[in-house]
Every structure is written in structure tokens, then in C-alpha cells.
Amino acid sequence: MKFFVDTAEVDQIRELAELGMVDGVTTNPSLIMKSGRDIKEVTAEICGIVDGPVSAETVALDADGMIAEGRELTKIAPNITVKVPLTWAGLKACKVLSGEGHMVNVTLCFSANQALLAAKAGATFISPFVGRLDDINLDGMDLIADIRTVYDNYDFKTQILAASIRSANHMSQAALIGADVATAPPSVIKKMAEHPLTDKGLAAFLADWEKTGQKIL
Ligand code: E4P
């Protein structure tokens, strides 16, 4: 499973990229707002750090507006992925932009039917939002599993990008189901390294090492 980092915080992206943990980046208008930076400037900086797909989201509501914004965003760098919402207008924009050879990430997906439409419109990525479904007492991972089944049934090449990931548990579940990509905040990716038995085992080893009186360096 590829890891995308769901943030526009450049320092955090750089830290994870140095460890080889970043296959791509996703941003959205809320994350750009949180960064306090200009969308083109911060996205260009991110594209200078990460070679993989970097999603930048359009904000127009009509297809022509999304297409114009998407074309503008793709001028930032060759690895820009245009992110459009899963509306009828977004599907039209997806078809045009993907037809022009641009990568397109169709976002705000909450049903298998929506994912099916995005695949038929030529989406490179479909972003089902796991956490936001969990928030309304549905199981977001069921959606990832359903889309995996639908796409595999018909051999669609659109990649399932599990989004709105809120926990390390979501990451392992997405990987077990076979999501192609998961995008998560840096804090969640770091949490994946944690296990209480690792901490307990390490403390016991160090206590015994202390008793030997030895040093390695
Ligand atoms: C990524 O593409 C999405 O914009 C993001 O994962 C949404 O996450 P949230 O539901 O935690 O805001």
C-alpha cells in the first residue's frame, strides 16, 4: 500500500520523506487554510520534496471552472494531481482533465456507486472518506471493501485512495482490504510504529544491559 501524507505542512512532509514514508501528498482547501500559505507557493514547495502525486484541489462548482482551475494547478509541477469533488460537474471535469493526460483524484466519495462513476470517468484515484463515515456511525472500512470488490470485478485501474484516515488501526485495515493508497496525517503514520510490548521489551533489555556494566561505544 502506498502512503500519501494528508497535510500541507512542509516540515512534516520533509521529515517523513527522508524516511521513505511518502509516496505522495494530498491537500484540500482546509489543509491549505491551516498552513496559512498561498496554494501555489506551498504546493510548488511540496512538489520539490515529493516526486509522487501531489493532490491540489479545485474550488469551482461548475465543470468549466474546475477544468480551468485544474489546468492552472497542473502548471505548478508535473506531479500535480487535480482533485475534484464527486459531483456530476466533478465527473465531467475528471473526464476532460484525465483525457488531457492529467492525474485526477476524485474526492468526497461516500458510496460504491460514486466510486463506479469516477472510475468510468477516468479517475486516477478515488478518495473514499473513512473517518467521516465513522463520524456518522457508519463503518467507513466497509466502503473501502465494497469499492475494492467493484473495481476488481471489472478490472478498473482507478486506484483506491483511502482518505479521512484518523487512526493507525484505519491504516492496517485499509492495507488488509487492499486499498492501493492510504492518505493520513503525519501523526497517524508515526503512531503506526507504536506498540506497548515494544516499549516494555525495550525497557527490560536496557535494564539487563545496565547490569552487565558493558558499553558498545
Ligand atoms: C484527503 O484527501 C482528504 O481531504 C482528507 O483525508 C480528509 O480528512 P478529514 O475527514 O480528516 O478532514
Short mmCIF file of C-alpha atoms and ligand atoms in Angstrom, two decimals:
data_model
loop_
_atom_site.label_atom_id
_atom_site.label_comp_id
_atom_site.label_asym_id
_atom_site.label_seq_id
_atom_site.Cartn_x
_atom_site.Cartn_y
_atom_site.Cartn_z
CA MET A 1 0.00 0.00 0.00
CA LYS A 2 1.34 3.43 -0.93
CA PHE A 3 1.44 6.11 1.77
CA PHE A 4 0.30 9.62 0.94
CA VAL A 5 0.63 12.30 3.60
CA ASP A 6 -2.51 14.32 4.22
CA THR A 7 -1.09 17.73 5.05
CA ALA A 8 0.29 20.98 3.63
CA GLU A 9 2.86 21.32 6.43
CA VAL A 10 6.14 21.22 4.55
CA ASP A 11 8.42 20.41 7.50
CA GLN A 12 6.34 17.36 8.41
CA ILE A 13 6.34 16.14 4.81
CA ARG A 14 10.12 16.57 4.60
CA GLU A 15 10.70 14.61 7.83
CA LEU A 16 8.65 11.64 6.64
CA ALA A 17 10.04 11.82 3.09
CA GLU A 18 13.56 11.45 4.46
CA LEU A 19 12.46 8.10 5.93
CA GLY A 20 10.99 6.95 2.62
CA MET A 21 7.46 7.04 4.03
CA VAL A 22 5.97 9.41 1.46
CA ASP A 23 4.73 8.13 -1.89
CA GLY A 24 2.58 11.21 -2.44
CA VAL A 25 0.73 14.06 -0.73
CA THR A 26 -2.91 15.12 -0.51
CA THR A 27 -4.07 18.61 0.28
CA ASN A 28 -7.50 20.19 0.40
CA PRO A 29 -8.77 23.75 0.95
CA SER A 30 -8.96 23.19 4.73
CA LEU A 31 -5.35 21.99 4.89
CA ILE A 32 -4.19 24.96 2.77
CA MET A 33 -6.09 27.26 5.15
CA LYS A 34 -4.40 25.61 8.16
CA SER A 35 -0.95 26.04 6.58
CA GLY A 36 -1.59 29.79 6.27
CA ARG A 37 0.21 29.77 2.93
CA ASP A 38 -0.56 30.55 -0.70
CA ILE A 39 -1.80 27.42 -2.51
CA LYS A 40 0.53 27.70 -5.49
CA GLU A 41 3.57 28.55 -3.41
CA VAL A 42 3.13 25.78 -0.83
CA THR A 43 2.14 23.19 -3.44
CA ALA A 44 5.23 24.00 -5.51
CA GLU A 45 7.39 23.55 -2.41
CA ILE A 46 5.76 20.18 -1.68
CA CYS A 47 6.34 19.07 -5.29
CA GLY A 48 10.01 19.92 -4.82
CA ILE A 49 10.20 17.45 -1.92
CA VAL A 50 8.00 14.61 -3.20
CA ASP A 51 8.27 13.02 -6.65
CA GLY A 52 4.96 11.15 -6.36
CA PRO A 53 1.46 12.53 -6.96
CA VAL A 54 0.61 15.73 -5.06
CA SER A 55 -3.13 16.45 -4.97
CA ALA A 56 -4.26 20.07 -5.24
CA GLU A 57 -8.00 20.68 -5.05
CA THR A 58 -10.19 22.84 -7.27
CA VAL A 59 -12.84 25.06 -5.66
CA ALA A 60 -15.17 25.92 -8.56
CA LEU A 61 -18.60 24.26 -8.50
CA ASP A 62 -19.12 24.04 -12.27
CA ALA A 63 -17.26 21.76 -14.65
CA ASP A 64 -15.76 24.53 -16.79
CA GLY A 65 -14.47 26.28 -13.67
CA MET A 66 -12.95 23.07 -12.33
CA ILE A 67 -11.31 22.34 -15.67
CA ALA A 68 -9.81 25.86 -15.84
CA GLU A 69 -8.58 25.65 -12.24
CA GLY A 70 -7.26 22.14 -12.81
CA ARG A 71 -5.26 23.24 -15.87
CA GLU A 72 -3.85 26.14 -13.86
CA LEU A 73 -2.86 23.87 -10.95
CA THR A 74 -1.10 21.39 -13.27
CA LYS A 75 1.26 24.22 -14.33
CA ILE A 76 2.78 24.10 -10.82
CA ALA A 77 4.66 20.84 -11.42
CA PRO A 78 4.41 17.64 -13.50
CA ASN A 79 3.39 15.56 -10.45
CA ILE A 80 0.27 17.59 -9.64
CA THR A 81 -2.91 15.55 -9.35
CA VAL A 82 -6.04 17.62 -9.80
CA LYS A 83 -8.55 16.95 -7.06
CA VAL A 84 -12.21 17.42 -7.96
CA PRO A 85 -15.31 16.67 -5.86
CA LEU A 86 -17.59 13.76 -6.59
CA THR A 87 -20.41 15.77 -8.12
CA TRP A 88 -21.79 15.49 -11.64
CA ALA A 89 -19.73 18.57 -12.54
CA GLY A 90 -16.68 16.96 -10.93
CA LEU A 91 -17.14 13.82 -13.03
CA LYS A 92 -17.31 15.96 -16.20
CA ALA A 93 -14.13 17.76 -15.18
CA CYS A 94 -12.48 14.41 -14.39
CA LYS A 95 -13.29 13.08 -17.85
CA VAL A 96 -11.84 16.16 -19.59
CA LEU A 97 -8.74 16.52 -17.41
CA SER A 98 -7.88 12.81 -17.45
CA GLY A 99 -8.42 12.84 -21.23
CA GLU A 100 -5.77 15.57 -21.43
CA GLY A 101 -3.36 13.25 -19.62
CA HIS A 102 -3.60 14.81 -16.16
CA MET A 103 -3.84 12.71 -12.99
CA VAL A 104 -7.21 13.25 -11.32
CA ASN A 105 -8.22 12.43 -7.75
CA VAL A 106 -12.00 12.37 -7.27
CA THR A 107 -12.66 13.28 -3.67
CA LEU A 108 -15.52 13.28 -1.15
CA CYS A 109 -16.64 9.78 -2.14
CA PHE A 110 -19.14 8.15 0.21
CA SER A 111 -20.64 5.30 -1.83
CA ALA A 112 -19.64 2.44 -4.13
CA ASN A 113 -21.90 3.92 -6.83
CA GLN A 114 -19.97 7.19 -6.71
CA ALA A 115 -16.71 5.24 -6.99
CA LEU A 116 -18.04 3.35 -10.00
CA LEU A 117 -18.88 6.63 -11.76
CA ALA A 118 -15.43 8.06 -11.00
CA ALA A 119 -13.72 5.01 -12.48
CA LYS A 120 -15.81 5.29 -15.64
CA ALA A 121 -14.90 8.99 -15.88
CA GLY A 122 -11.22 8.02 -15.93
CA ALA A 123 -10.17 8.94 -12.38
CA THR A 124 -6.60 8.08 -11.44
CA PHE A 125 -7.61 7.95 -7.75
CA ILE A 126 -10.90 7.67 -5.92
CA SER A 127 -10.91 9.05 -2.37
CA PRO A 128 -13.48 7.37 -0.10
CA PHE A 129 -13.63 9.19 3.25
CA VAL A 130 -13.42 6.59 6.00
CA GLY A 131 -13.38 8.80 9.10
CA ARG A 132 -16.30 10.98 8.06
CA LEU A 133 -18.47 7.86 7.60
CA ASP A 134 -17.36 6.60 11.03
CA ASP A 135 -18.33 10.04 12.38
CA ILE A 136 -21.97 9.41 11.42
CA ASN A 137 -21.97 5.92 12.89
CA LEU A 138 -21.34 4.01 9.65
CA ASP A 139 -18.34 1.76 9.05
CA GLY A 140 -16.06 3.61 6.65
CA MET A 141 -13.96 0.49 6.06
CA ASP A 142 -16.99 -1.31 4.63
CA LEU A 143 -16.92 1.25 1.82
CA ILE A 144 -13.25 0.55 1.08
CA ALA A 145 -14.05 -3.17 0.89
CA ASP A 146 -17.08 -2.59 -1.36
CA ILE A 147 -15.11 -0.42 -3.79
CA ARG A 148 -12.28 -2.99 -3.85
CA THR A 149 -14.82 -5.65 -4.86
CA VAL A 150 -16.47 -3.48 -7.53
CA TYR A 151 -13.18 -2.38 -9.07
CA ASP A 152 -11.79 -5.93 -9.05
CA ASN A 153 -14.99 -7.32 -10.58
CA TYR A 154 -14.46 -5.17 -13.65
CA ASP A 155 -10.70 -4.67 -13.56
CA PHE A 156 -10.94 -0.88 -13.19
CA LYS A 157 -7.50 0.70 -12.96
CA THR A 158 -8.59 3.63 -10.76
CA GLN A 159 -6.61 3.43 -7.52
CA ILE A 160 -8.47 3.32 -4.22
CA LEU A 161 -7.04 6.08 -2.04
CA ALA A 162 -8.41 5.55 1.48
CA ALA A 163 -8.87 9.07 2.87
CA SER A 164 -10.09 10.72 6.05
CA ILE A 165 -7.89 8.26 7.92
CA ARG A 166 -7.93 9.00 11.63
CA SER A 167 -6.04 6.15 13.33
CA ALA A 168 -3.25 3.62 12.91
CA ASN A 169 -5.98 0.98 13.03
CA HIS A 170 -7.54 2.51 9.91
CA MET A 171 -4.16 2.13 8.16
CA SER A 172 -3.84 -1.59 8.89
CA GLN A 173 -7.48 -2.22 7.98
CA ALA A 174 -7.07 -0.38 4.66
CA ALA A 175 -3.94 -2.43 3.91
CA LEU A 176 -5.69 -5.70 4.79
CA ILE A 177 -8.61 -4.88 2.47
CA GLY A 178 -6.18 -3.97 -0.31
CA ALA A 179 -6.55 -0.21 -0.71
CA ASP A 180 -3.95 0.91 -3.24
CA VAL A 181 -3.09 4.01 -1.23
CA ALA A 182 -3.95 5.49 2.16
CA THR A 183 -3.55 9.15 2.94
CA ALA A 184 -3.06 10.01 6.58
CA PRO A 185 -1.89 12.89 8.75
CA PRO A 186 1.78 12.61 9.80
CA SER A 187 0.74 11.91 13.41
CA VAL A 188 -1.16 8.78 12.34
CA ILE A 189 1.79 7.49 10.28
CA LYS A 190 4.07 7.94 13.30
CA LYS A 191 1.55 6.18 15.58
CA MET A 192 1.88 3.06 13.39
CA ALA A 193 5.33 2.48 14.92
CA GLU A 194 3.98 2.27 18.46
CA HIS A 195 3.30 -0.90 20.44
CA PRO A 196 3.26 -1.23 24.26
CA LEU A 197 5.08 -4.59 24.08
CA THR A 198 7.88 -2.93 22.10
CA ASP A 199 8.26 -0.33 24.87
CA LYS A 200 8.06 -2.98 27.60
CA GLY A 201 10.55 -5.28 25.87
CA LEU A 202 12.98 -2.43 25.28
CA ALA A 203 12.83 -1.36 28.94
CA ALA A 204 13.57 -4.95 30.06
CA PHE A 205 16.51 -5.30 27.64
CA LEU A 206 18.00 -2.00 28.79
CA ALA A 207 17.61 -2.92 32.47
CA ASP A 208 19.51 -6.19 31.87
CA TRP A 209 22.15 -4.41 29.78
CA GLU A 210 22.73 -1.99 32.64
CA LYS A 211 23.55 -4.96 34.88
CA THR A 212 26.29 -6.19 32.52
CA GLY A 213 28.23 -2.92 33.01
CA GLN A 214 29.24 -3.10 29.33
CA LYS A 215 29.33 -0.35 26.68
CA ILE A 216 29.16 -0.68 22.90
CA LEU A 217 30.81 2.68 22.21
C1 E4P B 1 -7.78 13.76 1.69
O1 E4P B 1 -7.72 13.72 0.50
C2 E4P B 1 -8.93 14.32 2.42
O2 E4P B 1 -9.14 15.63 2.06
C3 E4P B 1 -8.75 14.17 3.90
O3 E4P B 1 -8.26 12.85 4.15
C4 E4P B 1 -9.97 14.47 4.72
O4 E4P B 1 -9.74 14.08 6.04
P1 E4P B 1 -10.67 14.57 7.24
O5 E4P B 1 -12.01 13.93 7.10
O6 E4P B 1 -9.96 14.11 8.49
O7 E4P B 1 -10.76 16.07 7.14
#
